[in-house]
């Protein structure tokens, strides 16, 4: 593995986190140096996040984050940062620094707890999710999918110079080492009966196979040398083409063939028939930890399960009203089926029309944005079709642009079958992924120069996803949802997140099967059966992560209602949004403290 980042981080930690040094009141202002050291540490342990931010220092590196040595390095590092943080009494820091310090403390303590868990490893480069030491690959949000996305040359990995092309070759060498470690760990998992559900492994097989039986020119890993920028001269192109052909044919393809044979012939026959995490040793304890990590609350699985059912019932009532307003006679499930199959809601003939449709939503929304927000990010974004190799099992998603705003963010839309593409969710989807959801919030966050840089990346899922789901509720205030079907689409998406509270806890804490989870979802939402199956299998692979959306949204709505009630005519929605968005991604208890303090300042 490339070690330059590791050396940098060790130097920083030795300089910034030496336990013997005593901090005096005169130098407590130097907590900025601790924030800088922590951000450098974050970039070093998650170099793909650094690349996403437009930082090129680690473009040639992928961390083997499941290796024992890396896990031990993380453990020592988090302990060191917590030790250093104790030298800065919160009462002697500015309000802003104290809030940032508490976020750093929360992060270190939660990651340490995860590192001490027998199933979990930390610092996965995929959406800041934890991974499972003995189950490191799965069918969604897995590094083998993310690397393939980068490999195509149209994502966050830069391919502008000869050095960029060479950096990717070095990064691929690290990736091959990671895959080798994955197979080692999965064989250990087989011995301990800590393996994936069989259905998830079956979904991985075609993902790997797709890179084996295709011509070189069609392989995603070869695409960058088919689309050179003009600045790269012909003799350099010839050499790079040869290098890319060599690594693909001599290293990547043999590794993928080995991985495929391993999954199909060794791993699949011993995969488990159970679906939830609680079926594994220490599974329930691990799930309880993942709830705390992903929701930043102390709620139990049982409490979240009950809250989810309560929300499902409330949203069902709202859906019934829309059904009646549209004059539909029949049960709600009949209405769901009508929405799924209504030809007028599937109007497109080619994928370009779908992209144009989303750009049209953007234009309409922009007319009312100033009435709800007075902050605007500098960064732009584009709407783009999801790559073919992952489109069939992908959800819509947003990938942030670079910190300097030179590379725009990307709102990916999967269009596996354009003629069956249903527009019912599109206005809510745009609000969630783009404006004022992920693009808006994440761009403002990484452009906020008042924040320490370690708070610039995506980080806290309950805040990021909670905000995006809250953003869906702003549609009427932003001039959308005039079409009742689009408003129903918003309710459907909110229902989808409420169902997650029920189904995720059901699978991992209540003993629900995959089939029970699918049946519950089909009974309460208008998603297609194919889409629901993919979602349920996502929850099986990433326990707890799906809880973050609704838990974060409910807290933001609760705080908005509290501020509106207590401030009365003094309440300004734009200023409330400034307060929510102004300190980066916060654990919910810290967000609540901040909003309560803001309310008190008016009184």
XYZ file of C-alpha atoms in Angstrom:
603
model
C 0.000 0.000 0.000
C 1.117 3.581 -0.636
C 2.431 4.817 2.755
C 3.010 8.519 2.292
C -0.347 9.431 3.843
C 0.321 7.182 6.817
C 3.636 8.903 7.487
C 2.002 12.338 7.315
C -0.683 11.346 9.798
C 1.796 9.802 12.246
C 3.871 12.978 12.196
C 0.754 15.052 12.841
C -0.359 12.841 15.674
C 3.064 12.856 17.303
C 3.157 16.623 17.033
C -0.399 17.357 18.052
C -1.321 14.521 20.395
C 1.654 13.996 22.705
C 0.141 13.219 26.140
C 3.001 14.766 28.149
C 2.482 18.319 26.869
C 0.380 20.453 29.221
C -1.897 23.019 27.656
C -2.170 26.303 29.498
C -4.981 28.828 29.388
C -2.738 31.020 27.230
C -2.546 28.495 24.380
C -5.999 26.939 24.409
C -6.731 29.026 21.309
C -4.510 26.548 19.449
C -7.374 24.072 19.293
C -7.362 25.020 15.607
C -4.192 22.946 15.297
C -6.053 19.957 16.719
C -8.879 20.486 14.235
C -6.317 20.634 11.402
C -4.616 17.450 12.617
C -7.956 15.648 12.822
C -8.881 16.692 9.294
C -5.511 15.501 7.977
C -6.127 12.213 9.777
C -9.589 11.937 8.182
C -8.151 12.469 4.703
C -5.413 9.921 5.291
C -7.769 7.168 6.498
C -10.344 7.903 3.791
C -8.445 9.094 0.710
C -11.421 8.712 -1.627
C -13.266 11.329 0.451
C -10.250 13.601 -0.040
C -10.481 13.025 -3.797
C -14.211 13.845 -3.695
C -13.336 17.145 -2.034
C -10.876 17.974 -4.825
C -7.767 17.329 -2.691
C -5.217 15.493 -4.846
C -2.695 14.421 -2.171
C -4.137 10.916 -1.853
C -5.394 10.303 -5.400
C -3.044 7.312 -5.704
C -4.230 5.530 -2.547
C -6.991 3.265 -1.301
C -6.749 2.280 2.355
C -7.057 -1.397 3.194
C -9.482 -0.440 5.921
C -10.365 -4.001 6.957
C -6.758 -4.988 7.701
C -5.861 -5.667 11.341
C -2.972 -3.212 11.260
C -5.182 -0.400 10.011
C -7.832 -1.108 12.632
C -5.206 -0.932 15.373
C -3.865 2.312 13.914
C -7.348 3.802 14.038
C -7.842 2.700 17.632
C -4.605 4.345 18.818
C -5.338 7.489 16.822
C -8.824 8.054 18.247
C -7.493 7.549 21.764
C -4.761 10.109 21.064
C -7.213 12.700 19.774
C -9.458 12.264 22.808
C -6.444 12.664 25.081
C -5.458 15.879 23.335
C -9.005 17.209 23.431
C -9.083 16.945 27.232
C -6.525 19.760 27.380
C -9.069 22.255 26.036
C -11.802 22.966 28.631
C -15.077 23.588 26.796
C -15.852 26.545 29.057
C -12.742 28.351 27.813
C -13.477 27.906 24.106
C -15.624 30.101 21.913
C -19.169 28.839 21.414
C -18.355 27.826 17.835
C -15.112 26.030 18.764
C -16.812 24.246 21.653
C -19.514 22.931 19.320
C -16.902 21.722 16.819
C -14.882 20.118 19.619
C -17.932 18.230 20.848
C -18.550 16.892 17.329
C -14.931 15.700 17.211
C -15.320 14.062 20.624
C -18.573 12.336 19.620
C -16.984 11.005 16.447
C -13.900 9.631 18.210
C -15.893 7.952 20.980
C -18.393 6.347 18.589
C -15.641 5.094 16.284
C -13.719 3.665 19.225
C -16.819 1.832 20.374
C -17.184 0.393 16.894
C -13.557 -0.704 16.764
C -14.075 -2.601 20.007
C -17.067 -4.432 18.508
C -16.371 -7.969 17.317
C -18.220 -7.572 13.991
C -17.661 -3.969 12.879
C -14.713 -2.205 11.289
C -14.602 1.550 10.758
C -13.514 4.055 8.106
C -15.084 2.441 5.067
C -14.785 4.854 2.118
C -18.416 4.329 1.142
C -20.631 7.107 2.455
C -18.783 6.968 5.789
C -20.531 3.704 6.638
C -18.986 1.131 8.940
C -18.116 -2.187 7.354
C -18.122 -5.725 8.687
C -14.705 -7.237 9.222
C -15.668 -10.718 8.027
C -18.363 -9.607 5.534
C -16.607 -6.717 3.732
C -18.298 -7.059 0.316
C -22.005 -6.911 -0.459
C -24.351 -5.947 -3.282
C -24.810 -2.214 -2.500
C -22.603 0.582 -1.169
C -19.564 -1.677 -1.396
C -16.050 -0.714 -2.428
C -16.002 -2.943 -5.507
C -18.957 -0.954 -6.881
C -17.503 2.417 -5.944
C -14.120 1.667 -7.533
C -15.851 0.629 -10.758
C -17.737 3.938 -10.702
C -14.448 5.828 -10.330
C -12.796 3.681 -12.997
C -15.072 4.911 -15.765
C -13.409 8.326 -15.708
C -16.649 10.289 -15.364
C -16.836 10.453 -11.567
C -14.698 12.148 -8.896
C -11.372 10.507 -9.833
C -9.506 13.062 -12.006
C -8.136 12.074 -15.417
C -6.697 15.336 -16.728
C -2.917 14.798 -16.682
C -0.375 12.005 -17.067
C 0.057 12.051 -13.274
C -3.709 11.571 -12.820
C -3.639 8.489 -15.031
C -0.638 7.091 -13.141
C -2.274 7.848 -9.771
C -5.229 5.692 -10.740
C -2.911 2.794 -11.577
C -1.372 3.049 -8.087
C -4.829 3.267 -6.528
C -5.817 0.094 -8.375
C -2.827 -1.742 -6.906
C -4.132 -0.871 -3.436
C -7.601 -1.984 -4.477
C -6.308 -5.384 -5.585
C -4.658 -5.812 -2.188
C -7.964 -4.916 -0.530
C -9.816 -7.579 -2.552
C -7.239 -10.141 -1.554
C -7.743 -9.234 2.119
C -11.516 -9.470 1.613
C -11.256 -13.093 0.544
C -8.986 -13.865 3.508
C -11.471 -12.347 5.933
C -14.483 -13.966 4.288
C -12.805 -17.396 4.588
C -12.277 -16.665 8.279
C -15.951 -15.699 8.476
C -16.886 -19.023 6.910
C -15.076 -20.831 9.757
C -16.883 -18.719 12.380
C -20.258 -18.884 10.590
C -20.250 -15.117 10.138
C -21.341 -14.918 6.508
C -23.726 -12.953 4.317
C -27.302 -14.022 3.633
C -27.308 -16.170 0.510
C -29.605 -13.804 -1.379
C -27.091 -10.945 -1.079
C -24.209 -13.038 -2.380
C -26.333 -14.086 -5.359
C -26.792 -10.390 -6.205
C -23.023 -9.821 -6.158
C -22.190 -12.550 -8.674
C -23.454 -10.735 -11.806
C -21.767 -7.523 -10.623
C -18.380 -9.267 -10.694
C -19.157 -11.286 -13.834
C -19.926 -8.089 -15.748
C -16.213 -7.216 -15.772
C -14.961 -10.612 -16.926
C -16.706 -11.662 -20.124
C -16.474 -8.431 -22.112
C -14.080 -6.986 -24.713
C -11.288 -4.809 -23.314
C -12.698 -1.688 -24.994
C -15.993 -2.119 -23.112
C -14.400 -2.607 -19.700
C -14.971 0.367 -17.407
C -11.371 0.178 -16.217
C -10.215 0.833 -19.799
C -12.464 3.815 -20.499
C -10.067 6.581 -19.331
C -7.539 5.690 -22.061
C -10.279 5.818 -24.698
C -11.095 9.412 -23.768
C -7.824 11.265 -23.275
C -7.910 15.032 -22.749
C -6.282 17.009 -25.553
C -3.373 18.081 -23.306
C -1.916 14.551 -23.172
C 0.493 13.965 -26.074
C 0.354 10.953 -28.385
C 3.529 9.226 -27.147
C 2.239 9.461 -23.545
C -1.116 8.060 -24.644
C 0.529 5.022 -26.185
C 2.412 4.260 -22.977
C -0.640 4.744 -20.766
C -2.769 2.521 -22.983
C -0.198 -0.213 -22.634
C -0.086 0.226 -18.842
C -3.886 0.126 -18.520
C -4.162 -2.920 -20.779
C -1.513 -4.695 -18.700
C -3.113 -4.029 -15.304
C -6.573 -4.983 -16.594
C -5.568 -8.199 -18.355
C -2.822 -9.345 -15.980
C -4.100 -8.179 -12.578
C -7.712 -6.963 -12.450
C -9.304 -9.683 -14.593
C -7.452 -12.524 -12.851
C -8.461 -11.064 -9.467
C -12.095 -10.733 -10.539
C -12.078 -14.291 -11.897
C -10.623 -15.515 -8.587
C -13.184 -13.485 -6.616
C -16.038 -14.808 -8.741
C -14.921 -18.410 -8.345
C -14.532 -17.896 -4.601
C -17.999 -16.366 -4.202
C -19.741 -18.909 -6.382
C -17.984 -22.134 -5.404
C -16.750 -21.600 -1.822
C -18.763 -18.817 -0.232
C -22.281 -19.199 -1.640
C -22.742 -22.827 -0.495
C -22.164 -21.826 3.159
C -24.058 -18.536 3.129
C -26.825 -18.275 5.715
C -30.534 -18.543 5.133
C -31.260 -16.015 7.910
C -31.642 -12.326 7.065
C -30.998 -10.187 10.142
C -27.883 -9.182 12.037
C -29.222 -10.669 15.280
C -28.697 -14.154 13.807
C -24.910 -13.642 14.116
C -22.746 -13.831 17.258
C -23.062 -10.478 19.096
C -25.453 -9.455 16.327
C -28.029 -7.739 18.520
C -25.359 -5.845 20.458
C -23.818 -4.744 17.160
C -27.195 -3.567 15.883
C -27.791 -1.556 19.073
C -24.444 0.136 18.453
C -25.300 0.837 14.814
C -28.573 2.458 15.912
C -26.631 4.847 18.153
C -24.088 5.519 15.403
C -26.610 6.194 12.645
C -29.295 8.040 14.651
C -27.070 9.747 17.282
C -29.826 8.939 19.789
C -30.214 6.488 22.656
C -33.506 5.098 21.364
C -33.904 1.324 21.355
C -34.849 -0.789 18.357
C -38.239 -1.399 19.943
C -38.892 2.334 20.400
C -37.895 3.108 16.813
C -40.045 0.234 15.542
C -43.085 1.676 17.367
C -42.324 5.203 16.132
C -42.125 3.890 12.589
C -45.532 2.243 12.826
C -46.964 5.480 14.207
C -45.568 7.439 11.271
C -46.830 4.839 8.784
C -50.332 5.270 10.203
C -50.152 9.086 10.046
C -48.882 9.184 6.453
C -51.476 6.591 5.412
C -54.161 9.055 6.537
C -52.620 11.786 4.335
C -52.511 9.406 1.382
C -56.181 8.570 1.843
C -56.997 12.295 1.520
C -55.118 12.559 -1.795
C -56.873 9.441 -3.094
C -60.267 10.937 -2.206
C -59.359 14.345 -3.708
C -58.539 12.592 -6.999
C -61.917 10.848 -6.900
C -60.445 7.368 -6.850
C -62.883 4.741 -5.629
C -61.277 1.703 -4.061
C -58.779 0.702 -1.424
C -55.443 2.482 -0.933
C -53.583 -0.570 -2.245
C -55.650 -0.338 -5.443
C -54.620 3.317 -5.691
C -50.962 2.269 -5.276
C -51.338 -0.167 -8.164
C -52.982 2.484 -10.305
C -50.097 4.911 -9.631
C -47.505 2.216 -10.393
C -49.067 1.460 -13.788
C -50.653 4.754 -14.898
C -49.377 5.410 -18.424
C -49.659 9.186 -18.050
C -47.039 8.971 -15.267
C -44.613 7.179 -17.634
C -44.360 9.705 -20.468
C -40.759 9.344 -21.670
C -39.318 7.691 -24.761
C -35.589 8.263 -24.157
C -33.342 8.926 -21.117
C -32.525 12.468 -22.243
C -36.145 13.432 -21.608
C -35.838 12.302 -17.984
C -32.772 14.500 -17.459
C -34.530 17.475 -19.109
C -37.527 16.885 -16.845
C -35.360 17.299 -13.725
C -33.744 20.431 -15.127
C -37.250 21.816 -15.647
C -38.049 21.218 -11.970
C -34.890 23.142 -11.113
C -36.037 26.165 -13.112
C -39.476 26.247 -11.468
C -38.090 25.882 -7.971
C -35.530 28.674 -8.404
C -38.331 31.247 -8.678
C -39.307 30.784 -5.012
C -36.019 29.832 -3.377
C -35.317 33.268 -1.882
C -38.516 33.144 0.141
C -37.265 30.126 2.094
C -33.454 30.545 2.049
C -31.039 33.450 2.069
C -27.930 31.285 1.769
C -26.778 30.120 -1.665
C -23.873 27.741 -2.384
C -21.308 28.699 -5.016
C -21.080 25.158 -6.351
C -23.185 24.014 -9.285
C -24.419 20.507 -10.061
C -25.455 18.427 -13.052
C -28.137 15.773 -13.474
C -26.719 12.593 -14.982
C -27.879 9.079 -15.766
C -26.458 6.350 -13.492
C -23.817 4.154 -15.137
C -25.157 1.017 -16.811
C -23.118 -1.477 -14.762
C -24.876 -0.513 -11.499
C -28.095 1.028 -12.796
C -30.308 -2.015 -12.271
C -29.777 -2.072 -8.485
C -28.976 1.613 -7.844
C -31.035 4.331 -6.228
C -30.881 7.994 -7.165
C -27.975 9.665 -5.380
C -25.939 12.839 -5.100
C -22.131 13.006 -5.239
C -20.684 16.325 -4.004
C -18.493 18.500 -6.174
C -15.018 19.665 -5.215
C -14.474 22.136 -2.393
C -13.259 24.808 -4.807
C -16.517 24.405 -6.801
C -14.554 23.732 -10.009
C -16.023 20.248 -10.320
C -19.807 20.388 -9.965
C -21.829 17.986 -7.875
C -23.662 15.171 -9.654
C -27.255 14.066 -9.160
C -27.342 10.496 -10.505
C -30.678 9.167 -11.795
C -31.031 5.450 -12.634
C -33.105 4.871 -15.789
C -32.892 1.101 -16.413
C -36.078 1.124 -18.528
C -37.084 4.576 -19.710
C -40.536 3.537 -20.952
C -41.488 2.335 -17.469
C -39.862 5.296 -15.703
C -42.545 6.782 -13.409
C -42.414 10.508 -12.632
C -44.586 10.389 -9.495
C -41.638 10.926 -7.127
C -39.584 13.327 -9.213
C -40.301 16.660 -7.531
C -39.666 15.211 -4.081
C -36.602 13.370 -5.404
C -35.150 16.595 -6.780
C -35.741 18.395 -3.479
C -34.009 15.535 -1.645
C -30.948 14.976 -3.839
C -30.359 18.464 -5.247
C -31.977 21.713 -4.042
C -32.429 22.346 -1.149
C -31.367 18.822 -0.146
C -27.957 17.203 -0.560
C -26.435 19.563 -3.119
C -27.525 22.632 -1.197
C -26.615 21.432 2.297
C -23.342 19.692 1.462
C -22.110 22.523 -0.763
C -22.844 25.138 1.896
C -21.117 22.936 4.445
C -17.872 22.521 2.539
C -17.847 26.181 1.461
C -18.308 27.449 5.050
C -14.930 28.983 5.939
C -16.038 29.575 9.530
C -16.073 25.819 10.122
C -12.977 23.702 10.815
C -12.233 21.724 7.678
C -12.933 18.389 9.354
C -16.607 19.428 9.362
C -16.653 20.024 5.601
C -17.126 16.425 4.367
C -20.453 14.592 4.310
C -19.911 12.811 7.660
C -23.035 12.691 9.898
C -25.650 10.640 8.052
C -28.550 11.408 10.412
C -28.053 15.116 9.749
C -27.327 14.868 6.013
C -30.158 12.461 5.232
C -32.469 14.004 7.821
C -32.036 17.387 6.171
C -32.650 15.946 2.704
C -35.892 14.295 3.827
C -36.927 17.518 5.564
C -36.192 19.328 2.272
C -38.880 17.214 0.586
C -41.479 18.756 2.899
C -40.652 22.257 1.589
C -42.131 21.604 -1.856
C -45.325 23.643 -1.464
C -43.380 26.571 -0.009
C -41.116 26.377 -3.064
C -43.924 26.315 -5.629
C -43.979 22.556 -6.270
C -46.535 19.799 -5.547
C -49.290 21.653 -7.450
C -50.019 18.335 -9.166
C -51.685 16.008 -6.594
C -49.742 13.069 -8.005
C -46.477 14.846 -7.202
C -47.715 15.578 -3.675
C -48.636 11.914 -3.379
C -45.114 11.145 -4.585
C -43.736 13.175 -1.675
C -45.969 11.284 0.756
C -44.803 8.036 -0.839
C -41.162 8.943 -0.303
C -41.832 9.928 3.296
C -43.752 6.690 3.766
C -40.761 4.838 2.322
C -38.538 6.313 5.064
C -41.140 5.641 7.782
C -41.361 2.026 6.631
C -37.595 1.806 7.002
C -37.943 2.399 10.747
C -40.278 -0.573 10.935
C -38.549 -2.896 8.502
C -34.898 -2.271 9.436
C -35.604 -2.862 13.131
C -37.917 -5.722 12.193
C -35.201 -7.553 10.260
C -32.325 -6.958 12.660
C -34.018 -6.949 16.080
C -37.487 -8.507 15.794
C -36.692 -11.649 13.824
C -38.490 -10.586 10.630
C -37.629 -12.450 7.450
C -36.831 -10.827 4.122
C -40.244 -11.966 2.866
C -42.086 -10.401 5.833
C -40.268 -7.108 5.263
C -41.141 -7.145 1.553
C -44.799 -7.907 2.316
C -45.040 -5.077 4.879
C -43.528 -2.605 2.399
C -45.808 -3.692 -0.450
C -48.835 -3.245 1.795
C -47.991 0.336 2.720
C -46.308 2.026 -0.267
C -46.614 2.474 -4.011
C -43.086 1.345 -4.908
C -42.708 -1.485 -7.414
C -42.064 -4.962 -6.036
C -38.672 -4.979 -7.744
C -37.727 -1.686 -6.086
C -38.948 -2.851 -2.678
C -36.941 -6.070 -2.908
C -33.774 -4.089 -3.705
C -34.455 -1.771 -0.753
C -35.085 -4.572 1.731
C -31.872 -6.261 0.631
C -30.078 -2.957 1.118
C -31.276 -2.868 4.744
C -30.040 -6.426 5.177
C -26.560 -5.395 3.962
C -26.260 -2.064 5.839
C -28.075 -2.406 9.189
C -29.171 0.818 10.845
C -28.164 3.228 8.077
C -31.706 3.511 6.711
C -32.942 4.729 10.111
C -31.050 8.006 9.770
C -33.398 9.646 7.235
C -36.606 9.699 9.238
C -34.961 10.192 12.624
C -33.127 13.272 11.386
C -36.178 14.690 9.598
C -38.418 14.299 12.634
C -35.930 16.143 14.847
C -35.597 19.081 12.399
C -39.393 19.329 12.086
C -39.746 19.172 15.872
C -37.221 22.002 16.313
C -38.865 24.107 13.583
C -42.281 23.733 15.225
C -40.842 24.548 18.635
C -39.102 27.688 17.342
C -42.239 28.827 15.509
C -44.404 28.313 18.587
C -42.047 29.996 21.053
C -40.926 32.892 18.849
C -44.313 33.682 17.327
C -44.042 36.693 14.985
C -40.269 36.815 15.537
C -39.864 33.440 13.815
C -38.069 33.715 10.456
C -37.921 30.486 8.464
C -34.864 31.620 6.529
C -32.975 32.332 9.762
C -34.035 28.956 11.185
C -32.540 27.297 8.105
C -29.364 29.361 8.569
C -29.072 28.039 12.107
C -29.604 24.418 11.065
C -27.130 24.639 8.168
C -24.531 26.898 9.761
C -22.449 24.502 11.869
C -21.935 21.506 9.621
C -23.402 18.052 10.202
C -24.265 17.724 13.885
C -25.381 14.859 16.107
C -29.040 15.460 16.889
C -28.503 16.296 20.547
C -26.023 19.017 19.593
C -28.369 20.379 16.919
C -31.141 20.539 19.515
C -28.899 22.377 21.976
C -27.929 24.881 19.280
C -31.524 25.618 18.230
C -32.647 25.900 21.867
C -29.857 28.421 22.473
C -30.914 30.376 19.361
C -34.525 30.473 20.568
C -33.386 31.638 24.008
C -31.313 34.442 22.462
C -34.499 35.964 20.992
C -36.226 35.823 24.361
